[in-house]
Coordinates of C-alpha atoms and ligand atoms in Angstrom, one line a residue:
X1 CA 86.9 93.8 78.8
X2 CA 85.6 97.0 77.1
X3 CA 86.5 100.0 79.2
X4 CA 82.7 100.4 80.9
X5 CA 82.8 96.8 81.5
X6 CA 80.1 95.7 79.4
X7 CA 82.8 92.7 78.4
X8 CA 81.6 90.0 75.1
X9 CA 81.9 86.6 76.0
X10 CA 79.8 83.3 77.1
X11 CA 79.4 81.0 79.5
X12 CA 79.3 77.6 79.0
X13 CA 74.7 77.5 79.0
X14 CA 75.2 79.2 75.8
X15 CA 76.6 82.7 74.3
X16 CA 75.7 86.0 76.0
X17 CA 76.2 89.4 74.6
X18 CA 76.8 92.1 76.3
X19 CA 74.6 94.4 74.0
X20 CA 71.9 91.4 74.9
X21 CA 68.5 90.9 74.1
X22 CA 66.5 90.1 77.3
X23 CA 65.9 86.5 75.7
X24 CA 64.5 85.5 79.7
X25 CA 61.9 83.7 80.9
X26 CA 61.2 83.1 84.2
X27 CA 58.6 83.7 87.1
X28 CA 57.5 86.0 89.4
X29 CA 56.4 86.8 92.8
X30 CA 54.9 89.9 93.7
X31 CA 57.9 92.5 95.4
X32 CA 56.3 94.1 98.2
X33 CA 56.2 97.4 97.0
X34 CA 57.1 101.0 98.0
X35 CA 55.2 101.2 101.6
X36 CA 58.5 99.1 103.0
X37 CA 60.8 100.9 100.9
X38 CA 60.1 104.2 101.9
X39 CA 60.0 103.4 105.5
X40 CA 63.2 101.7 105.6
X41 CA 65.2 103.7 103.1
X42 CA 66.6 106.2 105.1
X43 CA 67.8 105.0 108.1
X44 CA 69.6 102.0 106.6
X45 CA 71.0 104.5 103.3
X46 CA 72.5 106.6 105.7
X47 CA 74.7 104.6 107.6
X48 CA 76.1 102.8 104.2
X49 CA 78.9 105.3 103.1
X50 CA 81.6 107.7 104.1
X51 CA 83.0 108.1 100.2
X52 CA 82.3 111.8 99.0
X53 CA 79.6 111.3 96.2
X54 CA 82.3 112.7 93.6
X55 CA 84.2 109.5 94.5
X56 CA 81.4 107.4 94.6
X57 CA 80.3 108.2 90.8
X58 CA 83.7 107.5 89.4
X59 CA 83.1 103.8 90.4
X60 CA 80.0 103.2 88.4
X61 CA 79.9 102.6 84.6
X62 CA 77.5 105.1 82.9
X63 CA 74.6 102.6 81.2
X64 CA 74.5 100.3 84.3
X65 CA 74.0 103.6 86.4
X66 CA 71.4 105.0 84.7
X67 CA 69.5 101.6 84.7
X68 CA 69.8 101.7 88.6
X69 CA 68.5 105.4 88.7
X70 CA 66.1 104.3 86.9
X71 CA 65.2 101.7 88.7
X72 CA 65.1 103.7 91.7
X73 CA 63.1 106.4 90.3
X74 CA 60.3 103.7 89.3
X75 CA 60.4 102.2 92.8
X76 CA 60.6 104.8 95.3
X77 CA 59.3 108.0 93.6
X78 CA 56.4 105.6 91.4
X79 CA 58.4 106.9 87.9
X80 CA 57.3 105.5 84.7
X81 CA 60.0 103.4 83.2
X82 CA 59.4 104.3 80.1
X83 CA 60.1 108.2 80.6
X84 CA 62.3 108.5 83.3
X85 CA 64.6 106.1 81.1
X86 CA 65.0 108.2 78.6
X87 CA 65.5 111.1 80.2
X88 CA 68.0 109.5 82.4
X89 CA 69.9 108.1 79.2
X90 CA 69.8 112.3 77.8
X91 CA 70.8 113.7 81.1
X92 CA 73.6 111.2 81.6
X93 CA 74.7 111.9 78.2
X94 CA 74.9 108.5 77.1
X95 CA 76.6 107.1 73.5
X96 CA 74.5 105.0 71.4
X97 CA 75.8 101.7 72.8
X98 CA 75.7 102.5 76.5
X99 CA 71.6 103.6 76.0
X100 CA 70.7 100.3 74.1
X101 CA 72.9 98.8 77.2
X102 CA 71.5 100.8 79.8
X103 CA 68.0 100.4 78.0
X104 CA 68.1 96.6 78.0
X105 CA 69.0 96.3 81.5
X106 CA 66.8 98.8 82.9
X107 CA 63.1 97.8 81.5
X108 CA 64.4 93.9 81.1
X109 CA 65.0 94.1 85.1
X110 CA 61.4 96.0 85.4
X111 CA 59.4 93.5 84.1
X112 CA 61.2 90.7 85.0
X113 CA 61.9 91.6 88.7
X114 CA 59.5 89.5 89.8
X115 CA 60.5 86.4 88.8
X116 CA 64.5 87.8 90.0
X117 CA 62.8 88.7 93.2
X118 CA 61.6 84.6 93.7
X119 CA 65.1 83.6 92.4
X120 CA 67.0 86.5 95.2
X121 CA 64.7 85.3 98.1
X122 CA 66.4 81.7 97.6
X123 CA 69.7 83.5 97.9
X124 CA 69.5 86.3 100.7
X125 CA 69.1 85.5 104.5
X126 CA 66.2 87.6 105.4
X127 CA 63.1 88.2 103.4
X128 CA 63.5 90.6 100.6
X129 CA 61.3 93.6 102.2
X130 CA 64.3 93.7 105.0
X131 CA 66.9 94.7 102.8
X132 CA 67.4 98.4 101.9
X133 CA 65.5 98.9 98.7
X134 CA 68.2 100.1 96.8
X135 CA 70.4 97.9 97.3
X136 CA 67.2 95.1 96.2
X137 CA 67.5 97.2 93.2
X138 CA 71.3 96.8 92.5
X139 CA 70.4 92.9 93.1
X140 CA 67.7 92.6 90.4
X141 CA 69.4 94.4 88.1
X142 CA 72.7 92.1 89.3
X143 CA 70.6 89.4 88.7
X144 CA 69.0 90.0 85.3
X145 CA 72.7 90.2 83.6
X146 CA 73.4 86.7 85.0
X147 CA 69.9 85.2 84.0
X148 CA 69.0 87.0 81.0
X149 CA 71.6 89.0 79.2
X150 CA 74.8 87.8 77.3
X151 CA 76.8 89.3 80.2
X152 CA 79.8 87.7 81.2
X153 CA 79.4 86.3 85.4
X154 CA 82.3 88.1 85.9
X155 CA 81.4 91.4 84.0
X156 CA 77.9 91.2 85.8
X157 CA 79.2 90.5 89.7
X158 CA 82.3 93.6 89.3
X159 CA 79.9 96.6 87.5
X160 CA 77.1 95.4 90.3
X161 CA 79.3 95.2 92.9
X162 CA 81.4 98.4 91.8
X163 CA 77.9 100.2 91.3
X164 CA 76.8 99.4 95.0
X165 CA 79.9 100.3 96.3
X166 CA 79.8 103.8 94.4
X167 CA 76.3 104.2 95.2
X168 CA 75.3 102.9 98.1
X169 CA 78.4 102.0 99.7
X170 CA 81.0 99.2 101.1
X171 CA 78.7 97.0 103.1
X172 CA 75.7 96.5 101.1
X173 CA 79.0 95.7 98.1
X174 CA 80.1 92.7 100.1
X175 CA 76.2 91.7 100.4
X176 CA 75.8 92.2 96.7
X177 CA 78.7 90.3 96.0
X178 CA 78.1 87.4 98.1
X179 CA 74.3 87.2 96.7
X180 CA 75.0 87.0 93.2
X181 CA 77.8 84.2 93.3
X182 CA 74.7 82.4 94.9
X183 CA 72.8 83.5 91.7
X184 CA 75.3 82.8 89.2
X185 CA 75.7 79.3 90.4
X186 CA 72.7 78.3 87.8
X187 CA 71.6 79.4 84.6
X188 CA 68.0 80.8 84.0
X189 CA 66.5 77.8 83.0
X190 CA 68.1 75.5 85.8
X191 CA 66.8 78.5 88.2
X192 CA 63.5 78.3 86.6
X193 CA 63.1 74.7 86.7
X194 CA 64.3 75.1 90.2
X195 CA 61.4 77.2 91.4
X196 CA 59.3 75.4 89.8
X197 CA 59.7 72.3 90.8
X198 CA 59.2 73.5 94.5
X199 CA 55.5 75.2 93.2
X200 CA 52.4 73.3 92.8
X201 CA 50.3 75.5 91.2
X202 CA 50.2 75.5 87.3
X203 CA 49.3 79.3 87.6
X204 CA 52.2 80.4 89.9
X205 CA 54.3 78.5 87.7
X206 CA 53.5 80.3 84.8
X207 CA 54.0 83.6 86.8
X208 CA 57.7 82.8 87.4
X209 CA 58.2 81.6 83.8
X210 CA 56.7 84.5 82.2
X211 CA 57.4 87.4 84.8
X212 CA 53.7 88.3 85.2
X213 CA 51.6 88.0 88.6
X214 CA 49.2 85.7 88.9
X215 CA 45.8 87.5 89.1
X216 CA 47.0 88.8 85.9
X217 CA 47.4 85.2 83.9
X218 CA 43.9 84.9 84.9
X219 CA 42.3 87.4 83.8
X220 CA 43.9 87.4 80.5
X221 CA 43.5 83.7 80.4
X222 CA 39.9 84.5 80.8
X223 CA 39.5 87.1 78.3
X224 CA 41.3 84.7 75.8
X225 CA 38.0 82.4 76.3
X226 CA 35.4 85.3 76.5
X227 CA 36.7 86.5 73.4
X228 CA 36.5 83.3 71.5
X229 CA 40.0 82.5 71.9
X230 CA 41.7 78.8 73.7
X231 CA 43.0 79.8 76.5
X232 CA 46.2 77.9 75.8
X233 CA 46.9 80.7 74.0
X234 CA 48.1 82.2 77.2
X235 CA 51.7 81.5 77.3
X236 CA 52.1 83.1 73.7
X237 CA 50.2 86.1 75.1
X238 CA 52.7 86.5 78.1
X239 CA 55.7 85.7 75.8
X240 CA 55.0 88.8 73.7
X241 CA 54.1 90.8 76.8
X242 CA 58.1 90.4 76.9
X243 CA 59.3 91.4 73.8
X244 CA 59.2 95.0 73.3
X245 CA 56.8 96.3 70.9
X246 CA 57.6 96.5 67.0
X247 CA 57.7 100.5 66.5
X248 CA 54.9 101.5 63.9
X249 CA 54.0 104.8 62.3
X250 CA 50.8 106.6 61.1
X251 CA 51.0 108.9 58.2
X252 CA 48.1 111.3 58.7
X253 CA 45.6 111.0 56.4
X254 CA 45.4 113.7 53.5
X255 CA 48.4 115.8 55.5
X256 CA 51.7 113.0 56.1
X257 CA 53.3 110.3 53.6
X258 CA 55.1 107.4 54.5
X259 CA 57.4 107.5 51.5
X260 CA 60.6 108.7 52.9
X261 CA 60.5 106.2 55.6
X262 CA 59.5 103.4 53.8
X263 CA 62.4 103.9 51.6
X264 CA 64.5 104.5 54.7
X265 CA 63.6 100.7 55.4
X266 CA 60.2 100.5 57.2
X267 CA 57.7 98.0 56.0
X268 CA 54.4 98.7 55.6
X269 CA 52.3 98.0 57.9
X270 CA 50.2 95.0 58.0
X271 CA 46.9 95.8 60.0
X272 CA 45.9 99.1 59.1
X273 CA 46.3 101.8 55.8
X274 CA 48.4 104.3 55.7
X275 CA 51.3 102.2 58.4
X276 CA 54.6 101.9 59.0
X277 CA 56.9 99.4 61.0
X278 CA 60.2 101.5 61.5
X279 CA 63.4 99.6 60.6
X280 CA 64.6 100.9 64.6
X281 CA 67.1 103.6 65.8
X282 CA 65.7 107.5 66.2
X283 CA 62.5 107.9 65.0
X284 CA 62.7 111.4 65.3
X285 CA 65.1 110.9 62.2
X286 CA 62.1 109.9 60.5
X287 CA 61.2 112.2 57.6
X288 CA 57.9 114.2 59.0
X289 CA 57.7 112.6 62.9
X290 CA 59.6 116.5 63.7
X291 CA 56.9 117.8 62.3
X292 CA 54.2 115.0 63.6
X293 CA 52.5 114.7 60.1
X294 CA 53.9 111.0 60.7
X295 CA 53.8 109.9 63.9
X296 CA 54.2 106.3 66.1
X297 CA 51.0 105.2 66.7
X298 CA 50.2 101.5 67.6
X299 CA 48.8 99.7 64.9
X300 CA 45.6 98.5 67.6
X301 CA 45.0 102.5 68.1
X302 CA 45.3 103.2 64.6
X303 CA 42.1 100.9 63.6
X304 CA 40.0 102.2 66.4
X305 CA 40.2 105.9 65.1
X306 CA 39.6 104.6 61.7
X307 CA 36.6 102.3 62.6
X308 CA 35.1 105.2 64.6
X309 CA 35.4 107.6 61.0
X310 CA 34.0 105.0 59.1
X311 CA 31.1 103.4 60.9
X312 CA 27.7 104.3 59.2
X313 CA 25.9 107.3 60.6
X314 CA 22.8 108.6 59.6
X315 CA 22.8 111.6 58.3
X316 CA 26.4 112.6 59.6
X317 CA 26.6 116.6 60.0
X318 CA 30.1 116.5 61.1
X319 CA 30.1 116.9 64.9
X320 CA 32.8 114.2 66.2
X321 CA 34.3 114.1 70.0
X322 CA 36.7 112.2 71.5
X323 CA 35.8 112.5 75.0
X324 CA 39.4 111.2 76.6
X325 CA 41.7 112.3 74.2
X326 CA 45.0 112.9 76.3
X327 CA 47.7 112.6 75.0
X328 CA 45.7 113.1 71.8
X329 CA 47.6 109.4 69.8
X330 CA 44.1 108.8 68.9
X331 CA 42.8 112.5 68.4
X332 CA 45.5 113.5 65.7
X333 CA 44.0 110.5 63.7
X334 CA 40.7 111.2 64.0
X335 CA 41.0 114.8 63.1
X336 CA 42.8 114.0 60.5
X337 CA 40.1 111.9 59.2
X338 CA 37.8 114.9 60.3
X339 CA 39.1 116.6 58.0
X340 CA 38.8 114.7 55.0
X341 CA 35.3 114.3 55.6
X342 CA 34.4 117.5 55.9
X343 CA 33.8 117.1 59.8
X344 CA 35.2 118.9 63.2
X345 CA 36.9 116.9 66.1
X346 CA 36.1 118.1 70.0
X347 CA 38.9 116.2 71.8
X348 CA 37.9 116.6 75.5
X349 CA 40.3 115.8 78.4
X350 CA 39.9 116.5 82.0
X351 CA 43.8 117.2 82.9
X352 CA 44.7 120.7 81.9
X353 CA 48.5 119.3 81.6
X354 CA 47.2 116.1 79.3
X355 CA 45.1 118.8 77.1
X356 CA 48.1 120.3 76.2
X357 CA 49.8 117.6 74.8
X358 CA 46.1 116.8 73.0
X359 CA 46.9 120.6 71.2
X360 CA 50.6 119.6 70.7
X361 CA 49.3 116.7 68.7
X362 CA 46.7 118.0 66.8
X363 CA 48.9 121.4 66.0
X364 CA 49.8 119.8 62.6
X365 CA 46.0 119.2 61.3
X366 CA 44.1 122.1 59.9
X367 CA 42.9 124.2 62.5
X368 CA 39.3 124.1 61.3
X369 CA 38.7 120.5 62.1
X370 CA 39.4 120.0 65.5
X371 CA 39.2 122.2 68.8
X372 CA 40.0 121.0 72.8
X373 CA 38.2 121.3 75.6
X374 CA 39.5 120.6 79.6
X375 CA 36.3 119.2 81.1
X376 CA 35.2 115.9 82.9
X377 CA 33.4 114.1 80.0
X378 CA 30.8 113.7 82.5
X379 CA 29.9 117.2 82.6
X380 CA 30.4 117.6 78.4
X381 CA 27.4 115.4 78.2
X382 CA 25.4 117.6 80.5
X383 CA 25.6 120.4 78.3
X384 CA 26.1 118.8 74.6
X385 CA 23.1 116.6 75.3
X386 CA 22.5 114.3 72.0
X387 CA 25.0 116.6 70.2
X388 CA 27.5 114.9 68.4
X389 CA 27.3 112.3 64.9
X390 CA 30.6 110.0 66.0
X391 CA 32.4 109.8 69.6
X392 CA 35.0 107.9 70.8
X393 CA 35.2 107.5 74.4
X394 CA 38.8 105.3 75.0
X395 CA 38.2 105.3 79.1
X396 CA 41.1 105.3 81.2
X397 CA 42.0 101.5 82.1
X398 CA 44.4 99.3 84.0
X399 CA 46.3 99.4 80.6
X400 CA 46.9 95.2 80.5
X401 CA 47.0 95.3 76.9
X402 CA 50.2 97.6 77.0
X403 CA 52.2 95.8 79.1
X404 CA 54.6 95.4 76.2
X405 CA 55.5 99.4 76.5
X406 CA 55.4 99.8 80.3
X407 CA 58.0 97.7 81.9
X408 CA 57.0 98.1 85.7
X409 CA 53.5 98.3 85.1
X410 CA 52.3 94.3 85.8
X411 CA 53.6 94.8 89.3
X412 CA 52.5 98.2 89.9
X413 CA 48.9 97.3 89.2
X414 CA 46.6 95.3 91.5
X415 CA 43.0 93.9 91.5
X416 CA 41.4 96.6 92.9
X417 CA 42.3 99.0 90.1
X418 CA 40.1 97.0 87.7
X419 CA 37.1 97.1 90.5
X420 CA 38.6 101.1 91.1
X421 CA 37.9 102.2 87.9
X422 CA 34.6 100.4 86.8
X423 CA 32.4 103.4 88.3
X424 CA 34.4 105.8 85.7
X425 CA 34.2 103.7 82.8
X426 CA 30.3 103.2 83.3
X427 CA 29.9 106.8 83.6
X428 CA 31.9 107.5 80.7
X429 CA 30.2 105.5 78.3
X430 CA 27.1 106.7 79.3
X431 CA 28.2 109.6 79.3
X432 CA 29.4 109.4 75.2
X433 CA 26.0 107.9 74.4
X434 CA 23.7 110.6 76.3
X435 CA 26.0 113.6 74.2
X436 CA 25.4 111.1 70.7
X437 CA 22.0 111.8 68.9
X438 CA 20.0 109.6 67.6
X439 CA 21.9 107.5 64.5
X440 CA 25.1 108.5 65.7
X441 CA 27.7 105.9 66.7
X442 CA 30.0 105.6 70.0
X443 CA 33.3 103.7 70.2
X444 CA 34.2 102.4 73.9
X445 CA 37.8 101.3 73.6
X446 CA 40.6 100.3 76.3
X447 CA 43.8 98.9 75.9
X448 CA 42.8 96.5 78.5
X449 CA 41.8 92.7 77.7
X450 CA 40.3 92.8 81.0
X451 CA 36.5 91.7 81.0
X452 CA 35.6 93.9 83.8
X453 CA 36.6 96.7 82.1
X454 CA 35.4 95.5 78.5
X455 CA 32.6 92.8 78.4
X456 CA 31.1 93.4 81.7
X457 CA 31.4 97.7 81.4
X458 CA 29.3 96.6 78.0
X459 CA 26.3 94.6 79.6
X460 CA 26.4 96.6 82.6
X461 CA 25.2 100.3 80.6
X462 CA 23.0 98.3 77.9
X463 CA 21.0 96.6 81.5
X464 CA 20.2 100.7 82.2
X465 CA 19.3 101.8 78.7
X466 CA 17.0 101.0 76.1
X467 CA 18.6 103.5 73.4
X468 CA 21.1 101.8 72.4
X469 CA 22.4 99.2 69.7
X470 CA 25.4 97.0 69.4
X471 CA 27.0 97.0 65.9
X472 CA 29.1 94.7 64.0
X473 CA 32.3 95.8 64.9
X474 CA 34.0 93.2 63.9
X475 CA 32.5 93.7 60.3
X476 CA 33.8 97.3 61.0
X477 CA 36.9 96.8 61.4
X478 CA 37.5 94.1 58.7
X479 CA 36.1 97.3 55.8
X480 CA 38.6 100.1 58.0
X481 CA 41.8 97.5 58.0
X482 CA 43.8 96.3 55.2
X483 CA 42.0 93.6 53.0
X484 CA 42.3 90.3 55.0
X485 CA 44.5 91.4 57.8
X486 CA 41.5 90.4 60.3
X487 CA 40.6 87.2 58.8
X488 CA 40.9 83.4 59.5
X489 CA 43.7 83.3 62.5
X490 CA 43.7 86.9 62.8
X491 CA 39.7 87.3 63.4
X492 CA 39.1 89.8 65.8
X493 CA 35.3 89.6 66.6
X494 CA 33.4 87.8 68.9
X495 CA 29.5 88.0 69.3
X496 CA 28.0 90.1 72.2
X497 CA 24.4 91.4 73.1
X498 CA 23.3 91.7 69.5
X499 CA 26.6 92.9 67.4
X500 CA 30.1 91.8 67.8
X501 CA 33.1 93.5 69.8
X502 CA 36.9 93.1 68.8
X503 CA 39.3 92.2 70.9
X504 CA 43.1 92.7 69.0
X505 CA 46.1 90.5 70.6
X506 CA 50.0 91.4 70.8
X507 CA 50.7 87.7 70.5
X508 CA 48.4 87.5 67.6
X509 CA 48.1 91.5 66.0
X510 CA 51.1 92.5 67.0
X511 CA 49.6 95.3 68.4
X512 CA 48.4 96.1 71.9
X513 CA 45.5 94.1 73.4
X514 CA 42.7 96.6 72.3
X515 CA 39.7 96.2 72.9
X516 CA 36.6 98.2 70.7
X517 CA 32.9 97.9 70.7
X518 CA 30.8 100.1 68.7
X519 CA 27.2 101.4 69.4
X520 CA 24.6 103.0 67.7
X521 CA 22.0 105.4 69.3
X522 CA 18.4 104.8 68.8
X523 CA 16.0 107.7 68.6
Ligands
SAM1 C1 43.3 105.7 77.8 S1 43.7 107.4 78.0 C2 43.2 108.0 76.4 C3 44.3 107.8 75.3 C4 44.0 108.6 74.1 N1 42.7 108.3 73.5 C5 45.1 108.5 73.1 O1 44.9 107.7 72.1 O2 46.1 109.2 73.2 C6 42.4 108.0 79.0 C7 42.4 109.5 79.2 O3 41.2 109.8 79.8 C8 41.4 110.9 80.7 N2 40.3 110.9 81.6 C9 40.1 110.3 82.8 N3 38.9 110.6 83.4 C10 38.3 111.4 82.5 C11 37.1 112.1 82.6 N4 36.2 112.0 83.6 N5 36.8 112.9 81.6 C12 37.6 113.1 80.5 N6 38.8 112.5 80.4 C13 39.1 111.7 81.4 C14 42.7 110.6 81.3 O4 43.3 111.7 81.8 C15 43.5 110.0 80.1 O5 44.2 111.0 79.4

């Protein structure tokens, strides 16, 4: 065994690496969340450990516990995996091998801890929202080595065990230790044909298989069929809701050049011009990404600014908005296009802390083509009233179609959010088209699939108003991507009220699950 545990070896269902890929599949069951936690945290923490917490650290290898803070700090405080992680991996000081480890285990046990959770509940003696949350923690992320990484069982029970006694302390060890020789008694796929066969519904099933919740399988299942799709599709969709995203990169237009890196070993991209996929490793190492002339930008996001800059406007006098621009992915694009055309960007965000980071990323585009504003877009429209030639309005959503980059995020959200943040996405739209003037053109995006928060946002503002147009976005974004990336298979459009929408798939894009309809402005 390597000196931080993280032993090679297999086991006789097939090899397992250490340095794994989550190659899991499983199910799910939704973990009751941070209410029990919190109330039971610290009276059962508290009793755990005598060990002074200089001893304690010595016990735990570094990757597997920055995983566990991390998984802690997504669970109890309601962190983001995907920045506490990193700054966990930087604060810990981590070497390159121990934060592709720790990286690994930490968002593979975020997104599958569902599916753990189902497998743990078979294996603990009380239901799961009894035991002391962190020590659930140290169990899913116990669990995931065994299920779903090329960890040896032996590797996986000591670092758990060792972690939980460091941590937490000798109790909650024994419990840990006695849980996970329950868990390592079967592989994933006996586990998973395990659950299943003691679950009826087809849905539920898929759940546990695929580590997403139910309500979720539906409504992507759904918007597979509203968007002309077969809804057998589904399964692929959730597979490559598990993979982690391919890494691409935007040059700006007219300012950055993908040379360097693509003769670093990225390929170009495939969807949209000017687009990278990086080869992996530190894209900060990536010739002009310091700089953020080239930055990662999905390829989904990429084609939404460019269809916006390039959707016929009459008369076009160069007043462009992007009235939700934080953290500005989609602003430093457009500006960029801004400025080729001879046009100037407002990129509008309500959070004074998310405006910054709008400035941040447009710092590297001539000054003359873009300016920010803090305001509710609400209020923008109030006062630039049939102002502006092209806006983008890319409304805050449940963020389904990113599930791919936010490992906690499928359990975190619930149905309500989608019903939550209708009101705000109606406003928002109707907001972009009152501050468009007549002939100009307003892009609603999300990078939800969702139908509540796509088609039926949509047909709910064109009911209210008689001034507005859909286009033919599809056609749109066929003339702003690469020649023949959106044809036959890869077709993104799909008729609505008039025009067409585009609905862009990870399963079939590669990208997020954007969605994008266009509108024109009548006089
Ligand atoms: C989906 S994000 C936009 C992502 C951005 N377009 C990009 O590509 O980086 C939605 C943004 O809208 C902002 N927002 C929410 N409500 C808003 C409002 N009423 N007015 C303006 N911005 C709002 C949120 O703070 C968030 O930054």
């Amino acid at each position: 065994m390597s000196p931080d545990g993280h032993e090679r070896g297999s086991r006789p269902s097939g090899g397992r690496d250490d340095r794994a890929r989550s190659d899991g599949s499983h199910h799910n069951r939704r973990r009751n969340a941070r209410g029990h936690e919190r109330n039971r945290r610290s009276q059962q923490e508290r009793t755990f450990s005598a060990q002074a917490p200089g001893q304690r650290r010595r016990r735990s290898d570094p990757a597997r516990l920055t995983a566990f803070q991390a998984l802690r700090a997504v669970n109890s405080e309601d962190a983001y995996g995907n920045l506490v992680l990193p700054r966990l991996v930087r604060e810990n000081r981590l070497d390159k091998r121990d934060a592709a480890f720790a990286t690994e285990l930490a968002y593979g046990t975020m997104r599958w801890s569902g599916t753990w959770d189902a497998v743990l509940a078979t294996c603990v003696d009380r239901p799961l929202d009894e035991l002391d949350p962190a020590v659930l923690d140290a169990l899913r992320l116990g669990t995931h080595q065994l299920l779903a990484m090329r960890v040896p069982d032996h590797a996986a029970l000591d670092a758990t065990v060792g972690l939980v006694r460091g941590e937490i302390g000798q109790g909650p060890a024994g419990l840990v230790n006695a849980v996970l020789r329950k868990v390592a008694r079967a592989t994933q796929e006996q586990w998973l044909d395990e659950l299943a066969a003691e679950q009826p519904d087809e849905l539920r099933r898929m759940g546990l298989r695929h580590a997403h919740p139910v309500w979720e399988i539906r409504a992507m299942r759904r918007a597979l069929r509203a968007n002309g799709r077969d809804a057998s599709e589904i399964e692929a969709l959730l597979e490559a809701d598990n993979e982690p995203p391919r890494v691409h990169l935007v040059a700006l237009p007219g300012i950055g050049s993908l040379e360097a890196a693509l003769e670093d070993g990225a390929t170009p991209g495939d969807l949209v011009p000017d687009s990278a996929v990086s080869p992996g490793g530190d894209v900060h190492r990536i010739p002009g990404t310091r700089e953020g002339v080239v930055r990662v930008q999905d390829a989904g996001s990429q084609l939404v600014a460019r269809v916006l800059a390039q959707a016929p406007v009459a008369e076009d006098r160069g007043a462009w908005a992007d009235f939700c621009a934080g953290p500005g992915g989609k602003a430093a694009l457009l500006a960029a296009l801004a400025h080729e055309q001879g046009a100037q960007l407002l990129a509008n965000e309500v959070s004074e802390h998310r405006s910054e980071l709008v400035r941040h990323a447009l710092a590297p585009v001539p000054e003359e083509a873009w300016r920010v504003s803090t305001a509710d877009a609400r209020d923008l429209a109030r006062t630039e009233t049939a102002r502006f030639d092209r806006v983008l309005v890319d409304v805050p959503c449940t963020g389904l179609g990113a599930l791919r980059r936010r490992p906690e995020a499928r359990w975190r959200r619930t149905p309500s959010d989608v019903g939550n943040l209708a009101p705000v996405q109606r406003e928002l739209l109707d907001a972009a088209l009152d501050a468009t003037r007549a002939g100009g053109v307003v892009l609603y995006a999300t990078c939800s699939p969702h139908t509540a928060e796509t088609h039926d946002i949509l047909h709910d503002v064109l009911d209210a108003r008689k001034d507005v147009e859909v286009l033919d976005t599809a056609d749109l974004a066929r003339q702003a991507a690469l020649p023949g990336a959106l044809e036959g298979e890869r077709a993104a459009g799909h008729e609505v009220a008039g025009g067409t929408s585009v609905q862009l798939w990870p399963h079939v894009h590669g990208t997020d699950a954007m969605f994008m309809v266009a509108l024109r402005k009548l006089g």
